[in-house]
């Protein structure tokens, strides 16, 4: 998958003030605040600061939807995923690539998750050392300063292929 993402370094996952401003260009002040909350959350995830990570969520109200992970509906269920990813795919870092906003309580973000399969088994496959580069969209709803809902959809097929969980040779033209 890395071939579809422009070249990057680990330092690219700590977004500069200039990069954050570029990502938020065209958003309202409120939408910019929400996107920055999301990027601040990534800063906490990227170093495994789980207590700091929780500060961005209304942990009582927060819900999560993802058609690939119907088992992660509540905050308590969902927060197990970034923790497991952190140990299974170190360095397991996240960044926002682009953001859009709607009104005063909704944003949509395109994000990138990078890591290497070195920390433990994943879906029955022992660590391969393969690189993980997943692009995903999240629609995020806020209430005040806290996240109350996340809907995410990610490129799971490419991830499973990259991690050697499955093979999926693709034809040049699937309609022939």
Short mmCIF file of N, CA and C in Angstrom, two decimals, residues 27 29-42 53-58 61-63 96 99-109 138-151:
data_model
loop_
_atom_site.label_atom_id
_atom_site.label_comp_id
_atom_site.label_asym_id
_atom_site.label_seq_id
_atom_site.Cartn_x
_atom_site.Cartn_y
_atom_site.Cartn_z
N UNK A 27 -11.78 25.86 6.74
CA UNK A 27 -12.72 25.48 7.79
C UNK A 27 -13.06 26.68 8.67
N UNK A 29 -13.68 28.49 12.41
CA UNK A 29 -12.89 28.40 13.64
C UNK A 29 -13.30 27.18 14.46
N UNK A 30 -14.60 26.93 14.56
CA UNK A 30 -15.08 25.78 15.33
C UNK A 30 -14.64 24.47 14.69
N UNK A 31 -14.76 24.36 13.37
CA UNK A 31 -14.32 23.15 12.69
C UNK A 31 -12.82 22.95 12.84
N UNK A 32 -12.06 24.04 12.76
CA UNK A 32 -10.61 23.97 12.96
C UNK A 32 -10.30 23.46 14.37
N UNK A 33 -11.04 23.94 15.37
CA UNK A 33 -10.85 23.46 16.74
C UNK A 33 -11.07 21.94 16.80
N UNK A 34 -12.15 21.45 16.18
CA UNK A 34 -12.47 20.02 16.24
C UNK A 34 -11.38 19.20 15.53
N UNK A 35 -10.93 19.67 14.38
CA UNK A 35 -9.87 18.94 13.67
C UNK A 35 -8.59 18.94 14.49
N UNK A 36 -8.29 20.05 15.14
CA UNK A 36 -7.10 20.08 15.99
C UNK A 36 -7.24 19.16 17.20
N UNK A 37 -8.45 19.04 17.74
CA UNK A 37 -8.67 18.06 18.81
C UNK A 37 -8.34 16.66 18.30
N UNK A 38 -8.79 16.33 17.08
CA UNK A 38 -8.53 15.03 16.48
C UNK A 38 -7.01 14.82 16.28
N UNK A 39 -6.33 15.85 15.79
CA UNK A 39 -4.88 15.72 15.59
C UNK A 39 -4.14 15.65 16.93
N UNK A 40 -4.63 16.35 17.95
CA UNK A 40 -4.05 16.24 19.29
C UNK A 40 -4.24 14.82 19.84
N UNK A 41 -5.41 14.24 19.57
CA UNK A 41 -5.67 12.86 19.97
C UNK A 41 -4.62 11.93 19.32
N UNK A 42 -4.33 12.14 18.04
CA UNK A 42 -3.30 11.33 17.37
C UNK A 42 -1.94 11.49 18.05
N UNK A 53 -5.22 10.32 25.86
CA UNK A 53 -6.10 9.97 24.75
C UNK A 53 -7.57 10.07 25.18
N UNK A 54 -7.88 9.61 26.38
CA UNK A 54 -9.25 9.62 26.88
C UNK A 54 -9.82 11.03 27.04
N UNK A 55 -8.98 12.02 27.23
CA UNK A 55 -9.47 13.38 27.49
C UNK A 55 -10.24 13.98 26.31
N UNK A 56 -10.12 13.40 25.13
CA UNK A 56 -10.79 13.93 23.95
C UNK A 56 -12.19 13.34 23.75
N UNK A 57 -12.54 12.35 24.54
CA UNK A 57 -13.80 11.63 24.37
C UNK A 57 -14.74 11.87 25.53
N UNK A 58 -16.03 11.87 25.23
CA UNK A 58 -17.02 11.74 26.28
C UNK A 58 -17.17 10.23 26.46
N UNK A 61 -20.68 8.66 26.63
CA UNK A 61 -21.58 8.76 25.48
C UNK A 61 -20.97 8.24 24.18
N UNK A 62 -19.65 8.21 24.09
CA UNK A 62 -18.99 7.94 22.83
C UNK A 62 -19.38 6.58 22.24
N UNK A 63 -19.72 6.59 20.94
CA UNK A 63 -20.02 5.36 20.20
C UNK A 63 -19.14 5.32 18.97
N UNK A 96 -3.42 12.98 10.27
CA UNK A 96 -4.52 13.46 9.45
C UNK A 96 -3.92 14.04 8.18
N UNK A 99 -9.08 17.41 5.93
CA UNK A 99 -10.26 17.54 6.79
C UNK A 99 -11.33 18.40 6.13
N UNK A 100 -12.59 18.07 6.46
CA UNK A 100 -13.76 18.80 6.00
C UNK A 100 -14.66 19.01 7.21
N UNK A 101 -15.53 20.00 7.15
CA UNK A 101 -16.43 20.24 8.26
C UNK A 101 -17.85 20.50 7.82
N UNK A 102 -18.77 20.23 8.74
CA UNK A 102 -20.19 20.54 8.54
C UNK A 102 -20.72 21.10 9.84
N UNK A 103 -21.10 22.34 9.81
CA UNK A 103 -21.68 22.95 10.99
C UNK A 103 -20.70 23.04 12.14
N UNK A 104 -21.27 23.09 13.34
CA UNK A 104 -20.46 23.28 14.55
C UNK A 104 -20.18 22.01 15.33
N UNK A 105 -20.57 20.83 14.78
CA UNK A 105 -20.32 19.62 15.57
C UNK A 105 -19.88 18.41 14.75
N UNK A 106 -19.57 18.60 13.46
CA UNK A 106 -19.17 17.45 12.63
C UNK A 106 -17.94 17.77 11.79
N UNK A 107 -17.03 16.82 11.73
CA UNK A 107 -15.91 16.89 10.81
C UNK A 107 -15.75 15.53 10.15
N UNK A 108 -15.08 15.53 9.01
CA UNK A 108 -14.70 14.31 8.32
C UNK A 108 -13.21 14.43 8.05
N UNK A 109 -12.46 13.37 8.29
CA UNK A 109 -11.02 13.42 8.12
C UNK A 109 -10.54 12.21 7.31
N UNK A 138 -12.80 9.04 8.67
CA UNK A 138 -13.66 9.04 9.86
C UNK A 138 -14.56 10.27 9.81
N UNK A 139 -15.84 10.02 10.11
CA UNK A 139 -16.79 11.08 10.35
C UNK A 139 -16.88 11.17 11.86
N UNK A 140 -16.67 12.36 12.42
CA UNK A 140 -16.57 12.54 13.86
C UNK A 140 -17.58 13.58 14.31
N UNK A 141 -18.35 13.22 15.32
CA UNK A 141 -19.36 14.13 15.87
C UNK A 141 -18.93 14.55 17.27
N UNK A 142 -19.02 15.83 17.52
CA UNK A 142 -18.64 16.41 18.81
C UNK A 142 -19.88 16.89 19.55
N UNK A 143 -19.77 16.90 20.85
CA UNK A 143 -20.70 17.61 21.73
C UNK A 143 -19.82 18.45 22.62
N UNK A 144 -19.89 19.75 22.46
CA UNK A 144 -18.94 20.63 23.16
C UNK A 144 -17.54 20.35 22.65
N UNK A 145 -16.62 20.10 23.57
CA UNK A 145 -15.23 19.84 23.22
C UNK A 145 -14.90 18.36 23.10
N UNK A 146 -15.90 17.49 23.28
CA UNK A 146 -15.64 16.05 23.34
C UNK A 146 -16.23 15.30 22.14
N UNK A 147 -15.55 14.27 21.74
CA UNK A 147 -16.04 13.39 20.68
C UNK A 147 -17.09 12.47 21.27
N UNK A 148 -18.25 12.39 20.58
CA UNK A 148 -19.31 11.49 21.04
C UNK A 148 -19.61 10.37 20.04
N UNK A 149 -19.11 10.53 18.79
CA UNK A 149 -19.34 9.46 17.82
C UNK A 149 -18.26 9.49 16.74
N UNK A 150 -17.80 8.31 16.37
CA UNK A 150 -16.87 8.15 15.25
C UNK A 150 -17.42 7.07 14.34
N UNK A 151 -17.51 7.38 13.06
CA UNK A 151 -17.80 6.37 12.05
C UNK A 151 -16.56 6.31 11.16
#
